[in-house]
Amino acid sequence: MPKRPLDTIDYRILAALQEDGRMSNLDLADKVGLSPSPCSRRVHLLETDGFIRRYVALLDPATIDLPVHVFVNITLEKQVEASLETFERTVLERPEVLECYLMTGSFDYLLRVVVSDLAAYERFVLDHLTRIPGVASIKSSFALKQVQYRTALPLGHLAE
Amino acid sequence: MPKRPLDTIDYRILAALQEDGRMSNLDLADKVGLSPSPCSRRVHLLETDGFIRRYVALLDPATIDLPVHVFVNITLEKQVEASLETFERTVLERPEVLECYLMTGSFDYLLRVVVSDLAAYERFVLDHLTRIPGVASIKSSFALKQVQYRTALPLGHLAE
DNA sequence: GGACGCTTTGGCATGAATCACCAAGACTGT
DNA sequence: ACAGTCTTGGTGATTCATGCCAAAGCGTCC
């Protein structure tokens, strides 16, 4: 649910900043067809209104020596709904868990974990995952290759 | 495999820019314990050496009206290894596919797809996925809640 | 142990960008 | 058609980024 209606220029700004978050306001203004002043103001509004959450630098996992990508399917015992929060809290404070989703169906979580090697992954599973109460099963799937990794949401025709 | 050895200050720079990609060089220099000049130089080296891939703005999927997150497990027929490339090429050009991984085991792909509603997802599956030759099965799992979404790689103790 | 050479740092100056303010234009509703 | 409101575009002051150069740290070699 959009907080407020955005026009084409707003979407163009979002699309541009999704691709290059460090684009200068002058270039951005030129790209979206606006002069620098109103462009800067719109960017700040998009930030304060929550459309832009943050700006980040994306690193190359391989060069940082974090080549192991694991997807973890976790099933919780059904009766422990109260411990969902415990599980999520634990997951949130583990930096190697880059993504965590609560999935439809039974109480299943899907985790994307990045570690330096299999030993580190084993430590993560044994020291953290299995210690969470209510975890019924842990199924790990390893990624051979990252074919695509996007952070840019598909704005599609909205940005023209 | 790291391209070159990084020291603690480099890792501190990477950690800081992962959290705030628009941090000013003065703040960054202050944070990592360096003066602005060498800090700026190190950042540029980290960029040109490939440790920093890019800078992006992260948008809020909910406010942009893209609330449907789907994970898609795709099995390819084993004999069509030549069409792996076809599959990957198709996936790469679909903006709603934010992530795509080639998984271990059989020829399985895992996709993370973001769309505005179920109808859009149906169109994506019917118009694009099923049209790729060699696709044996498509299994969709829907995310109820995004518990965690990080882009920052765990640098851990490296950044102190 | 001392001195040389390499690498990195820190300060300064210049050029550029950002941000706030104000006037002018467009648009809507009456 | 007119008035009110919102958005735009320009200008100026402040802040920031970046290239240059001297100095310091450090390892090495003699």
Tab-separated table of C-alpha atoms (C1' of nucleotides) in Angstrom:
chain	number	residue	atom	x	y	z
A	1	MET	CA	0.000	0.000	0.000
A	2	PRO	CA	1.640	3.187	-1.137
A	3	LYS	CA	1.703	5.914	1.473
A	4	ARG	CA	1.033	8.603	-1.086
A	5	PRO	CA	0.704	8.669	-4.834
A	6	LEU	CA	3.935	9.079	-6.740
A	7	ASP	CA	4.241	10.545	-10.179
A	8	THR	CA	6.465	9.482	-13.019
A	9	ILE	CA	9.304	11.712	-11.943
A	10	ASP	CA	9.299	10.183	-8.487
A	11	TYR	CA	9.510	6.717	-9.964
A	12	ARG	CA	12.290	7.824	-12.234
A	13	ILE	CA	14.206	9.097	-9.238
A	14	LEU	CA	13.681	5.823	-7.414
A	15	ALA	CA	14.730	3.806	-10.445
A	16	ALA	CA	17.878	5.849	-10.881
A	17	LEU	CA	18.886	5.683	-7.234
A	18	GLN	CA	18.263	1.951	-7.163
A	19	GLU	CA	20.917	1.605	-9.822
A	20	ASP	CA	23.342	4.166	-8.487
A	21	GLY	CA	22.782	5.337	-4.955
A	22	ARG	CA	25.674	7.739	-5.137
A	23	MET	CA	24.565	9.561	-8.222
A	24	SER	CA	25.047	13.264	-7.733
A	25	ASN	CA	21.961	15.380	-7.449
A	26	LEU	CA	22.949	17.256	-10.575
A	27	ASP	CA	23.162	14.120	-12.665
A	28	LEU	CA	19.974	12.819	-11.144
A	29	ALA	CA	18.152	16.040	-11.878
A	30	ASP	CA	19.334	15.921	-15.444
A	31	LYS	CA	18.330	12.293	-15.799
A	32	VAL	CA	14.782	12.748	-14.539
A	33	GLY	CA	14.225	16.038	-16.323
A	34	LEU	CA	14.217	18.435	-13.429
A	35	SER	CA	16.436	21.173	-12.127
A	36	PRO	CA	18.602	20.401	-9.107
A	37	SER	CA	16.521	22.213	-6.519
A	38	PRO	CA	13.205	20.395	-6.840
A	39	CYS	CA	15.042	17.160	-7.497
A	40	SER	CA	16.869	17.396	-4.206
A	41	ARG	CA	13.638	18.184	-2.420
A	42	ARG	CA	11.838	15.215	-3.924
A	43	VAL	CA	14.645	12.889	-2.939
A	44	HIS	CA	14.452	14.058	0.643
A	45	LEU	CA	10.709	13.626	0.666
A	46	LEU	CA	11.061	10.112	-0.709
A	47	GLU	CA	13.500	9.396	2.091
A	48	THR	CA	11.450	10.812	4.929
A	49	ASP	CA	8.253	9.237	3.620
A	50	GLY	CA	9.862	5.824	3.728
A	51	PHE	CA	10.044	4.982	0.047
A	52	ILE	CA	13.822	4.977	0.221
A	53	ARG	CA	14.881	2.950	3.205
A	54	ARG	CA	18.623	3.398	3.069
A	55	TYR	CA	21.704	3.667	0.939
A	56	VAL	CA	24.245	0.873	1.010
A	57	ALA	CA	27.403	-0.304	-0.672
A	58	LEU	CA	27.249	-3.790	-2.145
A	59	LEU	CA	30.391	-5.846	-1.714
A	60	ASP	CA	31.593	-8.780	-3.747
A	61	PRO	CA	31.177	-11.919	-1.609
A	62	ALA	CA	33.932	-13.743	-3.448
A	63	THR	CA	36.614	-11.125	-2.901
A	64	ILE	CA	35.664	-10.814	0.765
A	65	ASP	CA	36.185	-14.553	1.126
A	66	LEU	CA	32.564	-15.482	1.806
A	67	PRO	CA	31.921	-17.917	-1.026
A	68	VAL	CA	29.472	-20.328	0.649
A	69	HIS	CA	25.803	-19.542	0.127
A	70	VAL	CA	23.318	-21.745	1.900
A	71	PHE	CA	19.545	-21.776	1.891
A	72	VAL	CA	18.096	-23.268	5.031
A	73	ASN	CA	14.581	-24.588	5.321
A	74	ILE	CA	13.466	-24.708	8.912
A	75	THR	CA	10.346	-26.350	10.229
A	76	LEU	CA	9.103	-25.461	13.660
A	77	GLU	CA	6.993	-27.692	15.816
A	78	LYS	CA	3.474	-26.492	15.414
A	79	GLN	CA	2.562	-26.062	19.012
A	80	VAL	CA	5.264	-23.566	19.828
A	81	GLU	CA	3.839	-20.498	18.223
A	82	ALA	CA	5.029	-18.494	21.174
A	83	SER	CA	8.597	-19.292	20.250
A	84	LEU	CA	8.304	-17.845	16.786
A	85	GLU	CA	9.466	-14.646	18.315
A	86	THR	CA	12.388	-16.368	19.950
A	87	PHE	CA	13.377	-17.824	16.637
A	88	GLU	CA	13.111	-14.545	14.802
A	89	ARG	CA	15.023	-12.688	17.466
A	90	THR	CA	17.853	-15.173	17.260
A	91	VAL	CA	17.936	-14.947	13.507
A	92	LEU	CA	17.951	-11.180	13.523
A	93	GLU	CA	21.108	-10.954	15.548
A	94	ARG	CA	23.099	-13.400	13.442
A	95	PRO	CA	24.982	-11.387	10.822
A	96	GLU	CA	25.527	-14.387	8.536
A	97	VAL	CA	21.753	-14.622	8.010
A	98	LEU	CA	21.253	-12.184	5.175
A	99	GLU	CA	17.617	-13.004	4.566
A	100	CYS	CA	14.867	-14.717	6.490
A	101	TYR	CA	11.309	-15.289	5.354
A	102	LEU	CA	8.314	-16.781	7.053
A	103	MET	CA	6.758	-18.998	4.445
A	104	THR	CA	3.204	-20.122	3.806
A	105	GLY	CA	2.034	-23.560	4.763
A	106	SER	CA	3.312	-24.961	7.995
A	107	PHE	CA	5.589	-22.881	10.167
A	108	ASP	CA	8.481	-22.818	7.795
A	109	TYR	CA	11.270	-20.351	7.641
A	110	LEU	CA	13.602	-19.884	4.748
A	111	LEU	CA	17.038	-18.487	5.483
A	112	ARG	CA	19.806	-17.331	3.211
A	113	VAL	CA	23.107	-17.700	4.958
A	114	VAL	CA	26.547	-16.621	3.808
A	115	VAL	CA	29.678	-18.024	5.404
A	116	SER	CA	33.349	-18.448	4.606
A	117	ASP	CA	33.440	-22.246	4.547
A	118	LEU	CA	31.592	-25.368	5.541
A	119	ALA	CA	33.117	-25.401	8.985
A	120	ALA	CA	31.687	-21.975	9.665
A	121	TYR	CA	28.322	-23.149	8.465
A	122	GLU	CA	28.481	-26.158	10.740
A	123	ARG	CA	29.244	-23.884	13.656
A	124	PHE	CA	26.319	-21.688	12.752
A	125	VAL	CA	23.933	-24.640	12.637
A	126	LEU	CA	25.186	-26.322	15.784
A	127	ASP	CA	25.816	-23.267	17.915
A	128	HIS	CA	22.780	-21.253	16.977
A	129	LEU	CA	20.105	-22.941	14.927
A	130	THR	CA	19.792	-26.182	16.819
A	131	ARG	CA	19.790	-24.372	20.117
A	132	ILE	CA	16.590	-22.552	19.334
A	133	PRO	CA	13.694	-24.290	21.060
A	134	GLY	CA	10.958	-25.594	18.819
A	135	VAL	CA	13.075	-26.244	15.765
A	136	ALA	CA	11.841	-29.512	14.307
A	137	SER	CA	13.950	-29.863	11.188
A	138	ILE	CA	16.759	-28.101	9.366
A	139	LYS	CA	17.284	-28.750	5.692
A	140	SER	CA	20.249	-27.090	3.982
A	141	SER	CA	20.623	-26.441	0.285
A	142	PHE	CA	23.862	-25.089	-1.097
A	143	ALA	CA	24.145	-22.671	-3.963
A	144	LEU	CA	26.667	-23.476	-6.653
A	145	LYS	CA	26.431	-20.187	-8.441
A	146	GLN	CA	24.776	-16.854	-7.965
A	147	VAL	CA	23.181	-16.314	-11.343
A	148	GLN	CA	21.438	-13.110	-10.398
A	149	TYR	CA	21.468	-10.804	-7.413
A	150	ARG	CA	19.409	-7.670	-7.648
A	151	THR	CA	18.387	-5.206	-5.024
A	152	ALA	CA	16.442	-3.033	-7.439
A	153	LEU	CA	12.716	-3.586	-7.254
A	154	PRO	CA	10.940	-3.809	-10.615
A	155	LEU	CA	9.353	-0.421	-11.129
A	156	GLY	CA	8.659	-1.301	-14.721
A	157	HIS	CA	6.518	1.029	-16.723
A	158	LEU	CA	5.977	3.345	-13.759
A	159	ALA	CA	9.302	4.978	-14.437
A	160	GLU	CA	8.600	5.007	-18.179
B	1	MET	CA	39.769	-15.687	-2.851
B	2	PRO	CA	40.703	-12.171	-1.875
B	3	LYS	CA	42.451	-10.252	-4.589
B	4	ARG	CA	44.798	-8.609	-2.145
B	5	PRO	CA	45.156	-8.572	1.602
B	6	LEU	CA	43.084	-5.980	3.399
B	7	ASP	CA	43.908	-4.529	6.759
B	8	THR	CA	41.601	-3.637	9.592
B	9	ILE	CA	41.015	-0.128	8.347
B	10	ASP	CA	39.914	-1.444	4.961
B	11	TYR	CA	37.431	-3.758	6.614
B	12	ARG	CA	36.180	-0.934	8.767
B	13	ILE	CA	35.598	1.133	5.657
B	14	LEU	CA	33.731	-1.722	4.009
B	15	ALA	CA	31.639	-2.324	7.103
B	16	ALA	CA	30.726	1.334	7.374
B	17	LEU	CA	29.818	1.714	3.722
B	18	GLN	CA	27.740	-1.446	3.845
B	19	GLU	CA	25.595	0.224	6.469
B	20	ASP	CA	25.516	3.683	4.950
B	21	GLY	CA	26.658	3.996	1.388
B	22	ARG	CA	26.188	7.731	1.389
B	23	MET	CA	28.282	8.447	4.415
B	24	SER	CA	30.424	11.472	3.774
B	25	ASN	CA	34.114	10.922	3.448
B	26	LEU	CA	34.751	13.097	6.486
B	27	ASP	CA	32.467	11.028	8.682
B	28	LEU	CA	33.911	7.853	7.269
B	29	ALA	CA	37.459	9.019	7.880
B	30	ASP	CA	36.551	9.912	11.428
B	31	LYS	CA	34.833	6.572	11.976
B	32	VAL	CA	37.730	4.454	10.766
B	33	GLY	CA	40.379	6.590	12.419
B	34	LEU	CA	41.971	8.195	9.421
B	35	SER	CA	42.190	11.642	7.933
B	36	PRO	CA	40.036	12.397	4.900
B	37	SER	CA	42.747	12.172	2.263
B	38	PRO	CA	43.946	8.608	2.772
B	39	CYS	CA	40.411	7.518	3.521
B	40	SER	CA	39.212	8.752	0.163
B	41	ARG	CA	42.098	7.045	-1.546
B	42	ARG	CA	41.401	3.725	0.136
B	43	VAL	CA	37.753	3.873	-0.821
B	44	HIS	CA	38.642	4.413	-4.449
B	45	LEU	CA	41.087	1.551	-4.351
B	46	LEU	CA	38.454	-0.711	-2.830
B	47	GLU	CA	36.144	0.283	-5.644
B	48	THR	CA	38.570	-0.209	-8.496
B	49	ASP	CA	39.856	-3.476	-7.040
B	50	GLY	CA	36.349	-4.884	-7.023
B	51	PHE	CA	35.709	-5.183	-3.324
B	52	ILE	CA	32.921	-2.637	-3.589
B	53	ARG	CA	30.696	-3.559	-6.486
B	54	ARG	CA	28.273	-0.679	-6.439
B	55	TYR	CA	26.230	1.730	-4.409
B	56	VAL	CA	22.465	1.422	-4.385
B	57	ALA	CA	19.381	2.790	-2.709
B	58	LEU	CA	17.146	0.218	-1.059
B	59	LEU	CA	13.439	0.828	-1.450
B	60	ASP	CA	10.613	-0.404	0.709
B	61	PRO	CA	8.737	-3.093	-1.254
B	62	ALA	CA	5.513	-2.448	0.635
B	63	THR	CA	5.330	1.260	-0.110
B	64	ILE	CA	6.152	0.643	-3.770
B	65	ASP	CA	3.205	-1.761	-3.959
B	66	LEU	CA	5.200	-4.930	-4.528
B	67	PRO	CA	4.083	-7.009	-1.566
B	68	VAL	CA	4.197	-10.508	-3.071
B	69	HIS	CA	7.420	-12.407	-2.536
B	70	VAL	CA	7.728	-15.808	-4.122
B	71	PHE	CA	10.455	-18.389	-4.046
B	72	VAL	CA	10.444	-20.619	-7.076
B	73	ASN	CA	12.118	-23.994	-7.248
B	74	ILE	CA	12.780	-25.006	-10.795
B	75	THR	CA	13.930	-28.399	-11.980
B	76	LEU	CA	15.369	-28.765	-15.419
B	77	GLU	CA	15.356	-31.933	-17.429
B	78	LYS	CA	18.754	-33.461	-17.003
B	79	GLN	CA	19.629	-33.954	-20.606
B	80	VAL	CA	19.302	-30.342	-21.621
B	81	GLU	CA	22.485	-28.948	-20.161
B	82	ALA	CA	22.878	-26.818	-23.233
B	83	SER	CA	19.747	-24.937	-22.294
B	84	LEU	CA	21.050	-23.892	-18.914
B	85	GLU	CA	22.341	-20.841	-20.634
B	86	THR	CA	18.987	-20.189	-22.210
B	87	PHE	CA	17.353	-20.411	-18.834
B	88	GLU	CA	19.824	-18.114	-17.183
B	89	ARG	CA	19.620	-15.602	-19.969
B	90	THR	CA	15.853	-15.455	-19.673
B	91	VAL	CA	16.037	-15.065	-15.938
B	92	LEU	CA	18.608	-12.301	-16.150
B	93	GLU	CA	16.397	-10.105	-18.253
B	94	ARG	CA	13.306	-10.419	-16.070
B	95	PRO	CA	13.364	-7.540	-13.583
B	96	GLU	CA	10.960	-9.261	-11.164
B	97	VAL	CA	13.586	-11.954	-10.556
B	98	LEU	CA	15.674	-10.380	-7.841
B	99	GLU	CA	17.790	-13.408	-7.122
B	100	CYS	CA	18.600	-16.619	-8.901
B	101	TYR	CA	20.847	-19.411	-7.677
B	102	LEU	CA	22.006	-22.639	-9.252
B	103	MET	CA	21.671	-25.175	-6.491
B	104	THR	CA	23.529	-28.376	-5.729
B	105	GLY	CA	22.054	-31.757	-6.509
B	106	SER	CA	20.110	-32.047	-9.680
B	107	PHE	CA	19.779	-29.105	-11.992
B	108	ASP	CA	17.736	-26.976	-9.677
B	109	TYR	CA	17.375	-23.273	-9.701
B	110	LEU	CA	16.044	-21.188	-6.877
B	111	LEU	CA	14.466	-17.867	-7.756
B	112	ARG	CA	13.268	-15.027	-5.593
B	113	VAL	CA	10.558	-13.137	-7.386
B	114	VAL	CA	8.784	-9.959	-6.358
B	115	VAL	CA	5.508	-8.931	-7.942
B	116	SER	CA	2.546	-6.694	-7.191
B	117	ASP	CA	-0.100	-9.418	-6.946
B	118	LEU	CA	-0.898	-13.021	-7.756
B	119	ALA	CA	-2.106	-12.185	-11.216
B	120	ALA	CA	1.251	-10.664	-12.040
B	121	TYR	CA	2.947	-13.768	-10.707
B	122	GLU	CA	0.742	-15.964	-12.842
B	123	ARG	CA	1.668	-13.933	-15.890
B	124	PHE	CA	5.337	-14.263	-15.032
B	125	VAL	CA	5.081	-18.035	-14.732
B	126	LEU	CA	2.956	-18.576	-17.799
B	127	ASP	CA	4.516	-16.028	-20.104
B	128	HIS	CA	8.139	-16.564	-19.204
B	129	LEU	CA	9.009	-19.517	-17.009
B	130	THR	CA	6.961	-22.195	-18.738
B	131	ARG	CA	8.137	-21.026	-22.118
B	132	ILE	CA	11.740	-21.843	-21.361
B	133	PRO	CA	12.643	-25.170	-22.960
B	134	GLY	CA	13.797	-27.884	-20.606
B	135	VAL	CA	11.878	-26.746	-17.558
B	136	ALA	CA	10.592	-29.908	-15.910
B	137	SER	CA	8.858	-28.567	-12.825
B	138	ILE	CA	8.034	-25.276	-11.156
B	139	LYS	CA	7.291	-25.211	-7.457
B	140	SER	CA	6.278	-21.910	-5.886
B	141	SER	CA	6.525	-20.990	-2.229
B	142	PHE	CA	5.103	-17.728	-0.983
B	143	ALA	CA	6.599	-15.613	1.746
B	144	LEU	CA	4.255	-14.356	4.417
B	145	LYS	CA	6.709	-12.023	6.039
B	146	GLN	CA	10.176	-10.732	5.438
B	147	VAL	CA	11.774	-11.258	8.817
B	148	GLN	CA	15.212	-10.138	7.749
B	149	TYR	CA	16.695	-8.580	4.656
B	150	ARG	CA	20.338	-7.680	4.770
B	151	THR	CA	22.727	-6.709	2.065
B	152	ALA	CA	25.681	-6.321	4.406
B	153	LEU	CA	28.031	-9.269	4.327
B	154	PRO	CA	29.237	-10.464	7.725
B	155	LEU	CA	32.719	-9.043	8.127
B	156	GLY	CA	32.678	-9.980	11.775
B	157	HIS	CA	35.878	-9.578	13.706
B	158	LEU	CA	37.782	-8.428	10.640
B	159	ALA	CA	36.465	-4.930	11.155
B	160	GLU	CA	37.015	-5.173	14.923
C	1	DG	C1'	72.977	-0.272	14.588
C	2	DG	C1'	72.306	3.140	11.183
C	3	DA	C1'	70.703	4.758	6.899
C	4	DC	C1'	68.309	4.299	2.725
C	5	DG	C1'	63.977	3.575	0.076
C	6	DC	C1'	59.167	2.512	-0.192
C	7	DT	C1'	54.635	3.110	1.286
C	8	DT	C1'	51.177	5.544	3.560
C	9	DT	C1'	49.650	9.400	5.946
C	10	DG	C1'	48.053	14.283	6.828
C	11	DG	C1'	47.318	19.112	5.581
C	12	DC	C1'	46.253	22.545	2.258
C	13	DA	C1'	44.049	24.570	-1.693
C	14	DT	C1'	41.007	24.379	-5.411
C	15	DG	C1'	36.936	23.080	-7.614
C	16	DA	C1'	32.413	21.199	-7.180
C	17	DA	C1'	28.251	19.886	-5.009
C	18	DT	C1'	24.663	20.387	-1.571
C	19	DC	C1'	21.147	22.896	0.745
C	20	DA	C1'	18.160	26.909	2.147
C	21	DC	C1'	15.783	30.870	0.650
C	22	DC	C1'	12.907	33.528	-2.526
C	23	DA	C1'	10.510	34.771	-6.577
C	24	DA	C1'	7.974	33.068	-10.670
C	25	DG	C1'	5.129	29.793	-12.996
C	26	DA	C1'	1.353	26.079	-13.304
C	27	DC	C1'	-2.723	24.028	-11.741
C	28	DT	C1'	-7.129	23.453	-9.266
C	29	DG	C1'	-11.348	24.716	-7.501
C	30	DT	C1'	-14.759	28.012	-7.051
D	1	DA	C1'	-11.702	34.591	-14.655
D	2	DC	C1'	-9.531	34.871	-10.213
D	3	DA	C1'	-7.421	33.550	-6.117
D	4	DG	C1'	-5.121	30.196	-3.373
D	5	DT	C1'	-1.845	26.495	-3.259
D	6	DC	C1'	1.725	23.721	-4.717
D	7	DT	C1'	5.756	23.036	-7.340
D	8	DT	C1'	9.427	24.701	-9.834
D	9	DG	C1'	13.956	27.145	-10.957
D	10	DG	C1'	17.671	30.253	-9.834
D	11	DT	C1'	21.136	32.203	-6.657
D	12	DG	C1'	24.265	32.454	-2.811
D	13	DA	C1'	26.679	30.620	1.310
D	14	DT	C1'	28.409	26.630	3.338
D	15	DT	C1'	30.217	22.199	3.234
D	16	DC	C1'	32.485	18.525	1.029
D	17	DA	C1'	35.544	15.934	-2.199
D	18	DT	C1'	39.936	15.506	-4.429
D	19	DG	C1'	44.697	16.271	-6.206
D	20	DC	C1'	49.257	17.774	-4.833
D	21	DC	C1'	53.170	17.806	-1.803
D	22	DA	C1'	55.793	17.369	2.259
D	23	DA	C1'	56.515	14.434	6.403
D	24	DA	C1'	56.359	10.306	9.122
D	25	DG	C1'	56.343	5.261	9.816
D	26	DC	C1'	58.491	0.984	8.627
D	27	DG	C1'	60.960	-2.652	6.732
D	28	DT	C1'	65.177	-3.879	4.687
D	29	DC	C1'	69.774	-3.926	3.416
D	30	DC	C1'	74.324	-2.875	4.159
